[in-house]
Coordinates of C-alpha atoms and ligand atoms in Angstrom, one line a residue:
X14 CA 0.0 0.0 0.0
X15 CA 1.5 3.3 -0.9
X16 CA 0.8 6.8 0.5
X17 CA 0.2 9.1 -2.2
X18 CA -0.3 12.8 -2.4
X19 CA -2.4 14.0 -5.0
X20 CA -2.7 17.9 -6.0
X21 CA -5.1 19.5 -8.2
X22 CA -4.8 22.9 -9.6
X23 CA -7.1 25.7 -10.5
X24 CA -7.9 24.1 -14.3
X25 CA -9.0 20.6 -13.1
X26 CA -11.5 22.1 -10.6
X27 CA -13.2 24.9 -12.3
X28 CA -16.5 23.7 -11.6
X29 CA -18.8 21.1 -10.9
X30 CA -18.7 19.3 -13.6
X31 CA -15.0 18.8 -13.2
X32 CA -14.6 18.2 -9.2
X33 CA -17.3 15.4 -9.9
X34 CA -14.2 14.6 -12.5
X35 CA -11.1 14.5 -10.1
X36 CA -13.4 12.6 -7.1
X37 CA -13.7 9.9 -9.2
X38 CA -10.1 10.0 -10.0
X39 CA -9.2 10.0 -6.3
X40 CA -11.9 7.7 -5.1
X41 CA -10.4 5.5 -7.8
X42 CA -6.8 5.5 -6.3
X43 CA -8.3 5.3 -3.1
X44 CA -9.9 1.8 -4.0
X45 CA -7.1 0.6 -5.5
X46 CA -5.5 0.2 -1.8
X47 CA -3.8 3.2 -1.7
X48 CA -3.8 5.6 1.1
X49 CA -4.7 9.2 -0.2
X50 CA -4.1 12.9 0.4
X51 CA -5.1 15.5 -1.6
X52 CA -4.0 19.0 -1.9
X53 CA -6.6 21.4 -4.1
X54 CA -5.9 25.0 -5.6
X55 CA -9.0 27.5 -5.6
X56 CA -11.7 27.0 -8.7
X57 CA -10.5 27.8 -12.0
X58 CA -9.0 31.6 -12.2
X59 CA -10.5 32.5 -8.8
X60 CA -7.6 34.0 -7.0
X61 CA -6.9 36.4 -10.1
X62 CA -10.5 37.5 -9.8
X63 CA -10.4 37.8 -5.6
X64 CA -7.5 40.1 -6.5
X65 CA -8.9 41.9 -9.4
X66 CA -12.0 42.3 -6.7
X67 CA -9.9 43.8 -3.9
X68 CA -7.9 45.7 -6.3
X69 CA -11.4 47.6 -7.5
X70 CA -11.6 48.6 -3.6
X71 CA -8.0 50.0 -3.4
X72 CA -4.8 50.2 -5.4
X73 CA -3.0 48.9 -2.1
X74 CA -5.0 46.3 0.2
X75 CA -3.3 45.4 3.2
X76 CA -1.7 42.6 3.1
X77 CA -3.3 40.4 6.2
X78 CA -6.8 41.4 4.5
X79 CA -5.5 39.8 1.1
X80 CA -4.1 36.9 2.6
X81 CA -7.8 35.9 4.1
X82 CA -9.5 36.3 0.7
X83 CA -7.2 34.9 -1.4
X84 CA -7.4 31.7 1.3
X85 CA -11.2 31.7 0.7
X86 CA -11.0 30.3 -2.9
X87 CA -9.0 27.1 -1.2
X88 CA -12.0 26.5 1.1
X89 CA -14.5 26.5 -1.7
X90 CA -12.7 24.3 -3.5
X91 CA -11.7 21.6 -0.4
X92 CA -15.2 21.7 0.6
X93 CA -16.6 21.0 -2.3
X94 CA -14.4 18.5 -3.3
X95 CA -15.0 16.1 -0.1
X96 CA -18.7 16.6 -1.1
X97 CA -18.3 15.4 -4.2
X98 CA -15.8 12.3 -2.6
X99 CA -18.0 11.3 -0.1
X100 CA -20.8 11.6 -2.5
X101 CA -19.3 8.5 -4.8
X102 CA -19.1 6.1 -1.5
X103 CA -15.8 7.2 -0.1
X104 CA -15.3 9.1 3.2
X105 CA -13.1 12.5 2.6
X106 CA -13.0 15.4 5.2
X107 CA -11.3 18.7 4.1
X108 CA -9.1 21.0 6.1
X109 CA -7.8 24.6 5.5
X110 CA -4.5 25.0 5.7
X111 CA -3.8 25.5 10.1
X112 CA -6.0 23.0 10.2
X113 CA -3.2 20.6 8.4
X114 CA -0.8 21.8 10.7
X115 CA 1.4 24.2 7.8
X116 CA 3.3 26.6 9.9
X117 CA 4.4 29.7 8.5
X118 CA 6.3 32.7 9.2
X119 CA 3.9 36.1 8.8
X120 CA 5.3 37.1 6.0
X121 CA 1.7 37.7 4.6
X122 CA 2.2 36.7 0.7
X123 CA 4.7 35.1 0.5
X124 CA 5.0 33.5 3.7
X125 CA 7.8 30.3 4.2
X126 CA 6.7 27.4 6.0
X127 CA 8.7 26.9 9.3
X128 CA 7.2 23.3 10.4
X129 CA 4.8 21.0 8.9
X130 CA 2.9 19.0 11.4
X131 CA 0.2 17.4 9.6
X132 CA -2.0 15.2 12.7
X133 CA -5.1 15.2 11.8
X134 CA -3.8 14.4 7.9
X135 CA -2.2 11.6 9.3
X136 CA -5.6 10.4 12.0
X137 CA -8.1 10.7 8.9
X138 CA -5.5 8.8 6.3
X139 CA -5.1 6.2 9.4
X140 CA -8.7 5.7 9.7
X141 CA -8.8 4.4 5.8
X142 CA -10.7 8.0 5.0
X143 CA -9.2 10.8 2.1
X144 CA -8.1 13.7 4.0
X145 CA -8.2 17.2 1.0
X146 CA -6.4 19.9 2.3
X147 CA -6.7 23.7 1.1
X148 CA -3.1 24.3 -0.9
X149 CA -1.5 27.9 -0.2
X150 CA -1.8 28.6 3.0
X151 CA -0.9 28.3 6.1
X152 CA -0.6 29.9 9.9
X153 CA 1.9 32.5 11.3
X154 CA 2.7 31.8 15.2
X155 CA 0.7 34.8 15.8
X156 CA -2.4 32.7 14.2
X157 CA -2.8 35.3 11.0
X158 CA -3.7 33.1 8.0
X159 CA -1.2 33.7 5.2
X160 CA -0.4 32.6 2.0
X161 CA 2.6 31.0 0.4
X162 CA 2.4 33.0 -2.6
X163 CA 1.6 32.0 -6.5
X164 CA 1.3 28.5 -7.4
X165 CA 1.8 28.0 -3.7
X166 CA -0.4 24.9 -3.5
X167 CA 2.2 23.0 -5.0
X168 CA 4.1 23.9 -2.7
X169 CA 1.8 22.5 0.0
X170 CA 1.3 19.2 -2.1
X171 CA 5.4 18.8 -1.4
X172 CA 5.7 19.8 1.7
X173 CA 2.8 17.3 3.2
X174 CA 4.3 14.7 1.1
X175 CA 7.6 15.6 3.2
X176 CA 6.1 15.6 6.0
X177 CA 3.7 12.7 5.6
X178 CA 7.0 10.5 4.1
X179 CA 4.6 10.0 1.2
X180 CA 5.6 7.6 -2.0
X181 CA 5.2 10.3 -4.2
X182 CA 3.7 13.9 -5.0
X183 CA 1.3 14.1 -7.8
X184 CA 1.0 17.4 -9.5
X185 CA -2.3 17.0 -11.4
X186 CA -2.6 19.9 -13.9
X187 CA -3.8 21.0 -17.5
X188 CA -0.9 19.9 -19.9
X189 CA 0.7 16.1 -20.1
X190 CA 3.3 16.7 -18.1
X191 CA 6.8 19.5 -18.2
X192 CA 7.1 20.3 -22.0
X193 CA 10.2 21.9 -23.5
X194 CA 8.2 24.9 -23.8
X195 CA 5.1 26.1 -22.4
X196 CA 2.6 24.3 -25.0
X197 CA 0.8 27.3 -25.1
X198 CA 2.8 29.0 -27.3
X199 CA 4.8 26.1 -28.5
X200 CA 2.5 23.3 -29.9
X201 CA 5.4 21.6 -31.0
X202 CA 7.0 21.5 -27.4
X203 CA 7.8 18.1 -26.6
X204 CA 6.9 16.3 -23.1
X205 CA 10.2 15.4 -21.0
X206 CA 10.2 12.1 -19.3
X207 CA 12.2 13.1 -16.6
X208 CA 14.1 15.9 -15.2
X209 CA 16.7 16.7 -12.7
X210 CA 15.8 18.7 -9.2
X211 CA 18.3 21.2 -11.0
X212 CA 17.2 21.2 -14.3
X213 CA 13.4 21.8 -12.8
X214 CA 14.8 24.6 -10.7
X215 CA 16.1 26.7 -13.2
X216 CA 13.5 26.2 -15.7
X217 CA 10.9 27.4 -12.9
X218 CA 12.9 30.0 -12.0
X219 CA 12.9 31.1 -15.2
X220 CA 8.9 31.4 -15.4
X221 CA 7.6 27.6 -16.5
X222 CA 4.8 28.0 -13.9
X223 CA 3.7 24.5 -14.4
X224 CA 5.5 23.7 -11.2
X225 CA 6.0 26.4 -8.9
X226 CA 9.6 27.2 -7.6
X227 CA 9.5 26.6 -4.1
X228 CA 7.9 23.3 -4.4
X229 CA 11.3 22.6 -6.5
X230 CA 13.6 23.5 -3.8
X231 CA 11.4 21.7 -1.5
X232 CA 11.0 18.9 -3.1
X233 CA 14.7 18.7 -4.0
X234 CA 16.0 19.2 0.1
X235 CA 13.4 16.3 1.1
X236 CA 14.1 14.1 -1.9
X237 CA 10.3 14.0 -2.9
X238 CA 9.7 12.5 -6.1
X239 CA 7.0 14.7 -8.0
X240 CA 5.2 13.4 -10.9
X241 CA 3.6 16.4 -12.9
X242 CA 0.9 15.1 -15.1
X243 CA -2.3 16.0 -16.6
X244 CA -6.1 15.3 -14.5
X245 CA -7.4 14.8 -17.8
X246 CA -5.7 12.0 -19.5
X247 CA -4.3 8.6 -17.9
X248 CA -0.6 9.5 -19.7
X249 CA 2.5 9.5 -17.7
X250 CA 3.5 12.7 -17.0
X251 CA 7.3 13.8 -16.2
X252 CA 8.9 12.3 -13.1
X253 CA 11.5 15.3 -11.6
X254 CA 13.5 13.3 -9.1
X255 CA 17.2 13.9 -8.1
X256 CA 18.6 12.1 -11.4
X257 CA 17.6 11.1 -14.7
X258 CA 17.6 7.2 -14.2
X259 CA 15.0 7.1 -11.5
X260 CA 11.8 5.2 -13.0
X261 CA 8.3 6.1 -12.3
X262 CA 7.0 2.7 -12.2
X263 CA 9.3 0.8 -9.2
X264 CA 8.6 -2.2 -11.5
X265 CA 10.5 -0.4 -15.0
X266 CA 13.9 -1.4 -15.7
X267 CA 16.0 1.5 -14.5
X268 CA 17.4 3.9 -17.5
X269 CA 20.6 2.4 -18.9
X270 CA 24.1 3.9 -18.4
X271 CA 24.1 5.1 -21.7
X272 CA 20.4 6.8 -22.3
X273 CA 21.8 9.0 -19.2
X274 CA 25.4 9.8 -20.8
X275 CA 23.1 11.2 -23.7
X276 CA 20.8 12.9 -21.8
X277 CA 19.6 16.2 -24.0
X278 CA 22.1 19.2 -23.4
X279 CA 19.4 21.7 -23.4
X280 CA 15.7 20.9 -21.2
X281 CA 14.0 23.5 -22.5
X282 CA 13.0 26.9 -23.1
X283 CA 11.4 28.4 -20.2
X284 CA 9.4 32.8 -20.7
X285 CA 8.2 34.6 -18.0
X286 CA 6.2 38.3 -18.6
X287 CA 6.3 39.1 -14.3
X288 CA 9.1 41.5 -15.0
X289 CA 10.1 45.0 -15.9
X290 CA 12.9 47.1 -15.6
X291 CA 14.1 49.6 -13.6
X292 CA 17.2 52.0 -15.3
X293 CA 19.0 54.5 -12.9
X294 CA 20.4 57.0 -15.0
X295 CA 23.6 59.3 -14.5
X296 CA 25.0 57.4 -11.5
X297 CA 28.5 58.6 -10.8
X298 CA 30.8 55.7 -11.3
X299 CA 32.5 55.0 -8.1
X300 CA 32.8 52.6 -5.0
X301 CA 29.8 51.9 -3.4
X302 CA 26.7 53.4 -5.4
X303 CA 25.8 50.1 -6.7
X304 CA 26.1 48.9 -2.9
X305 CA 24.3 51.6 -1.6
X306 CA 21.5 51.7 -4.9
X307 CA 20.7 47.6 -4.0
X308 CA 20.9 48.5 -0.4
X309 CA 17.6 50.9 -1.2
X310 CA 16.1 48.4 -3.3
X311 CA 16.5 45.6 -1.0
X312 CA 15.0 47.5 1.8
X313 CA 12.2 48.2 -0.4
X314 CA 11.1 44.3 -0.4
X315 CA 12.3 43.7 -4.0
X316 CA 13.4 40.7 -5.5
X317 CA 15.6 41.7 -8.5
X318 CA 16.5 39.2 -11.2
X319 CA 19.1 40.6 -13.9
X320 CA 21.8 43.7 -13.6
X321 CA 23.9 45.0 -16.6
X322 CA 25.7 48.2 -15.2
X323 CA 27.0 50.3 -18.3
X324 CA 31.0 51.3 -19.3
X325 CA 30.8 54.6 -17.7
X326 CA 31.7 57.9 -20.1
X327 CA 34.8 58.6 -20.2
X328 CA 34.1 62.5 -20.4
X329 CA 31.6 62.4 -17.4
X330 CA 32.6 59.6 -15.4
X331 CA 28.7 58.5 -15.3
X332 CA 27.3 55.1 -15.9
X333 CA 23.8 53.3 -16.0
X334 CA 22.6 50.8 -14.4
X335 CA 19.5 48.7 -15.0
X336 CA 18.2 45.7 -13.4
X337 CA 14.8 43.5 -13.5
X338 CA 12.5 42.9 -10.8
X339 CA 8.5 41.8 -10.9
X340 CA 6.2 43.7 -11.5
X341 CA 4.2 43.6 -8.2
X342 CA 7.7 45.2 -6.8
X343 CA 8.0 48.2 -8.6
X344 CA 6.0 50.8 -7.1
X345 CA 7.6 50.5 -3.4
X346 CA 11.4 50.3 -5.5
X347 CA 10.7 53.6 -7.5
X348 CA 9.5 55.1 -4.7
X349 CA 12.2 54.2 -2.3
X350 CA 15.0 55.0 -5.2
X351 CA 13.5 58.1 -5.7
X352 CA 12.9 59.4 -2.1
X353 CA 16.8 59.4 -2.0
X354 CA 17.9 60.6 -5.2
X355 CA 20.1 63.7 -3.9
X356 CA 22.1 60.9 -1.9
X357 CA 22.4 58.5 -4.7
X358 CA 23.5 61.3 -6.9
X359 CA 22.0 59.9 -10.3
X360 CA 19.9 62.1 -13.0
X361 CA 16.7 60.3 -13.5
X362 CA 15.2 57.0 -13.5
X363 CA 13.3 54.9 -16.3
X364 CA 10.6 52.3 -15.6
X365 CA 9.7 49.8 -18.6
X366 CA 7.3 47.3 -18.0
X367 CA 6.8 46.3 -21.2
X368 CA 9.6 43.4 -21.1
X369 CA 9.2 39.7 -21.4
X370 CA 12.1 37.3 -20.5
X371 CA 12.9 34.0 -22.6
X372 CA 15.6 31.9 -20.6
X373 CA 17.4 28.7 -22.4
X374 CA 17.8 25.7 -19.8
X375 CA 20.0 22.9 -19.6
X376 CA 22.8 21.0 -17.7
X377 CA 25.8 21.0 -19.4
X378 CA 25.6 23.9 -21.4
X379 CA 28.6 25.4 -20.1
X380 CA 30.5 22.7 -21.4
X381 CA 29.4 22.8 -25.0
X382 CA 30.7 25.8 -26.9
X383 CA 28.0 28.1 -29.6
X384 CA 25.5 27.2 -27.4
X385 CA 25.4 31.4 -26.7
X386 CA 26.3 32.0 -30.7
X387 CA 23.2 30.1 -31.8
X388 CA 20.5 31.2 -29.6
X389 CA 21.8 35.2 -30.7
X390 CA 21.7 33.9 -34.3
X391 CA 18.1 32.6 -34.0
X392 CA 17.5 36.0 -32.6
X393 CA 18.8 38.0 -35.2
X394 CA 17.2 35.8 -37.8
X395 CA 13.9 36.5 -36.4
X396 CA 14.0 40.1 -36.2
X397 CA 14.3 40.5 -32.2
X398 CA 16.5 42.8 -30.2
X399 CA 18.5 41.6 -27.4
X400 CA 18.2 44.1 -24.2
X401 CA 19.6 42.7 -21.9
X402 CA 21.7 39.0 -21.3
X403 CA 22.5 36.7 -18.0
X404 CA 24.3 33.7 -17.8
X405 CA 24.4 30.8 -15.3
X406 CA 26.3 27.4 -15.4
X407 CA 22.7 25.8 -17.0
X408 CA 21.3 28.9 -18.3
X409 CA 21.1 31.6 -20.3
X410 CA 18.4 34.6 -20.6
X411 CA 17.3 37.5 -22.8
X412 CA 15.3 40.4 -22.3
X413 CA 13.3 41.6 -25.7
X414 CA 10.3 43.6 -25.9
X415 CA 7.3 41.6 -24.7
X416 CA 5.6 41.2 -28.1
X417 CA 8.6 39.9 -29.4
X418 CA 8.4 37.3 -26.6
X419 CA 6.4 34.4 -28.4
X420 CA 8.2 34.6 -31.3
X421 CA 11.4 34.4 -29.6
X422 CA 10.3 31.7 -27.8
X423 CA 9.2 29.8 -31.2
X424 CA 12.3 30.8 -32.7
X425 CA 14.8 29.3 -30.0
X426 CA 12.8 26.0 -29.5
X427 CA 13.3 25.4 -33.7
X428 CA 16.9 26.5 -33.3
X429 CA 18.2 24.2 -30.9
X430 CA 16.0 21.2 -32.7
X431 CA 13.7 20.6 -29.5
X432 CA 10.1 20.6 -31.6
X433 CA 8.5 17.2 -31.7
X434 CA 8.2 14.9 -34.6
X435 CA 5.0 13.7 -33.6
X436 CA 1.9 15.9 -33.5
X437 CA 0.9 19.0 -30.9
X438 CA 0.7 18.9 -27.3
X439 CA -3.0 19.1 -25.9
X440 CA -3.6 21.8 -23.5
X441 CA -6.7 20.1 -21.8
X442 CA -8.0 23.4 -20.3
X443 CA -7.0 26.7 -18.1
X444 CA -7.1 30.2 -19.5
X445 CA -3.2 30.3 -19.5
X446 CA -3.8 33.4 -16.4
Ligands
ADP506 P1 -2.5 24.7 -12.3 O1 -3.8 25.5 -12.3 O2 -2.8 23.2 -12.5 O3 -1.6 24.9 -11.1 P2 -0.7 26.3 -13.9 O4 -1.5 27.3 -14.8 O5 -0.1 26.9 -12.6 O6 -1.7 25.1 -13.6 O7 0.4 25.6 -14.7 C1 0.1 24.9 -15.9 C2 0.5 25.7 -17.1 O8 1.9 26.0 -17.1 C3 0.2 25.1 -18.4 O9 -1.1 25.2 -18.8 C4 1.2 25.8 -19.3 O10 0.5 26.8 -20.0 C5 2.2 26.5 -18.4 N1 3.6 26.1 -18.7 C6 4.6 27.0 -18.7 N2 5.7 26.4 -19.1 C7 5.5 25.1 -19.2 C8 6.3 24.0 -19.5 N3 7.6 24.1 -19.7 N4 5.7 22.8 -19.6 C9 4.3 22.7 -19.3 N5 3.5 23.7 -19.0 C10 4.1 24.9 -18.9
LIG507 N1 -4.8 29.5 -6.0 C1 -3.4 29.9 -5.8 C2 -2.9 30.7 -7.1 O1 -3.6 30.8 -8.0 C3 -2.5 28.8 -5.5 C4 -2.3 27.8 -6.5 O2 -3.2 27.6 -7.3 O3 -1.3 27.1 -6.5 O4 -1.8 31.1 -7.1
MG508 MG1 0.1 26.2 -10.6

């Protein structure tokens, strides 16, 4: 008998109709002997429209308020769910998120868990019933709800499946599995089998919301195995475990020496739209202002990605420096930066938030020379601009305008030979929010 934790995201339980759809699916694993635990997102696109809702109230809600109505769409979706269980003959009770035991710092969203002690998970699984629990949030010691911010349920899903030693974490979503490119814009993206901790890492880091990036790191410190598949098809989805060889069924021959050896060089091509850009213009080029600049913008609770700092002119010793940071950040860093713009010393600052990333994954890269010189020629042969450029030891990343985006994205999946041979991925469902 295997413990198995099963997540469901927003797409799979957009209505009635479909959590009818996913009981079945768990009362189904449940019969099969298998003790079950299931971790639900809210309905459909419900936490964009909670914050589309409070937004129409005020430009700035306070956090703490936000973090109890974006939990709200879990509870729905929980309670509902153990209806719809207990309706087919099974016995499920739901939980929110304190009631699981997922302790949090207040941080209010984007709070860390600081202890997961799931009991009454673990009473209701012991007593042979399904126990759902409400993904995304959890309790601060000062009992505050919070929330563990976008994509967070997955996070819960990994965490209980930590903390509950489960077999392995099921991430149940709208697409077959991790593609080399988001299907929605690639239909030729091909499904991966199986991917590296690492490899999964940077490719959410890099914006491939299918699996959400603290679940990653999660996953990868506890050594959960996570299988990310679709809730509408029976296909096997793509195992992400600490190696390559691992095998999804325990029964499957393990990988052979060789298929790992030649392992693809590149995983995939990952975009992400969150960001824009901040430029500080006319900073005098000289110890310390780039200390003292990040300094500000730290302290204003931003969480910046890329920095290219310009050759400074020679005539005015001046230099620019831009860096990338989401957009949700923005208004507190501009503010902060330019609350002390006498101190920094610079002339002006420009704000662009019309930017998309496109970020080219793979282990091994670094090791294989032109990798760089084909994905700027792919560039250039499509007509897009280059604005900015990081590189890592498995990655490397372009800023171009954001309706260049898809296209670049197209571009650099054809370029490095990643589209599939046979036919286009299915996206089942989701609005792609
Ligand atoms: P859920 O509601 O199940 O949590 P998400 O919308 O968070 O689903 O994530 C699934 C979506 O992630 C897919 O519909 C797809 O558009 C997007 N996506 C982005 N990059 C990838 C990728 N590399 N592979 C698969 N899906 C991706
Ligand atoms: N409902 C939350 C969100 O949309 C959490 C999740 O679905 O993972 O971000
Ligand atoms: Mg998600």
């Amino acid at each position: 008998m295997a413990l198995v934790v099963q997540k469901y995201g927003g797409s799979s339980v957009s209505d009635a109709h479909s959590i009818k759809r996913v009981a079945k699916r768990i009362a189904a694993t449940k019969r099969a002997g298998n003790d079950v635990v299931v971790v639900v997102s809210a309905m459909g696109d419900t936490t964009d429209e909670l914050l589309d809702l409070a937004g129409q109230i005020t430009p700035l809600p306070p956090q703490r308020e936000l973090d109890i109505l974006l939990t709200s769409g879990e509870r729905i979706s929980m309670s509902l769910l153990a209806m719809a269980i207990t309706n087919l003959g099974v016995k499920a009770k739901s939980f929110t998120g304190q009631q699981a035991g997922l302790m949090t710092d207040a941080v209010h969203g984007r709070a860390r868990l600081v202890d997961v002690v799931p009991h009454r998970v673990r009473e209701t699984v012991e007593k042979g019933q399904v126990a759902i629990v409400a993904g995304f949030q959890g309790v601060s010691s000062t009992n505050d709800v919070t929330t563990l911010g976008r994509g967070g349920s997955d996070t819960t899903a990994v965490a209980l499946a930590a903390g509950l030693d489960a077999d392995v974490c099921e991430i149940y979503t709208d697409v077959d599995g991790v593609f080399t490119a988001d299907p929605r814009i690639v239909p030729s993206a091909r499904k991966i089998d199986r991917v590296t901790y690492e490899e999964m890492l940077e490719l959410a880091a890099s914006g491939a919301k299918v699996l959400a990036l603290r679940a990653v790191e999660y996953a990868r410190r506890y050594d959960v195995p996570v299988h990310v598949r679709s809730s509408f098809s029976s296909t096997t989805g793509t195992l992400v475990t600490g190696t390559h060889g691992d095998a999804i069924d325990p029964n499957a021959p393990a990988a052979e020496e060789e298929t790992q050896m030649e392992a693809p060089i590149i995983s995939g091509v990952a975009h992400d739209r969150s960001e824009a850009k901040i430029t500080v213009v006319g900073v005098p080029d000289k110890p310390g202002t780039a200390a003292r600049i990040f300094e500000v913008v730290a302290g204003a609770g931003a969480n910046i990605d890329m920095i290219v700092q310009n050759v400074s002119a020679a005539h005015t010793g001046l230099t620019d420096i831009s860096f990338t940071l989401p957009h949700a950040d923005s208004p507190s860093t501009l503010a902060a930066l330019n609350a002390l713009q006498d101190e920094l010393g610079f002339a002006s600052l420009q704000y662009d938030d019309q930017i998309g990333k496109l970020s080219l994954v793979g282990a091994g890269m670094k090791s294989h020379p032109g990798v760089s010189a084909r994905l700027f020629g792919a560039l250039r042969d499509a007509g897009i601009n280059i604005e900015m450029i990081s590189t890592s030891e498995i990655r490397i990343s372009v800023v171009t305008r954001e309706d260049a985006l898809d296209d670049a994205v197209r571009a650099i999946h054809t370029a490095f030979d990643l589209d599939s041979a046979d036919g286009e991925a299915v996206v089942y469902a989701g609005s792609g929010r």
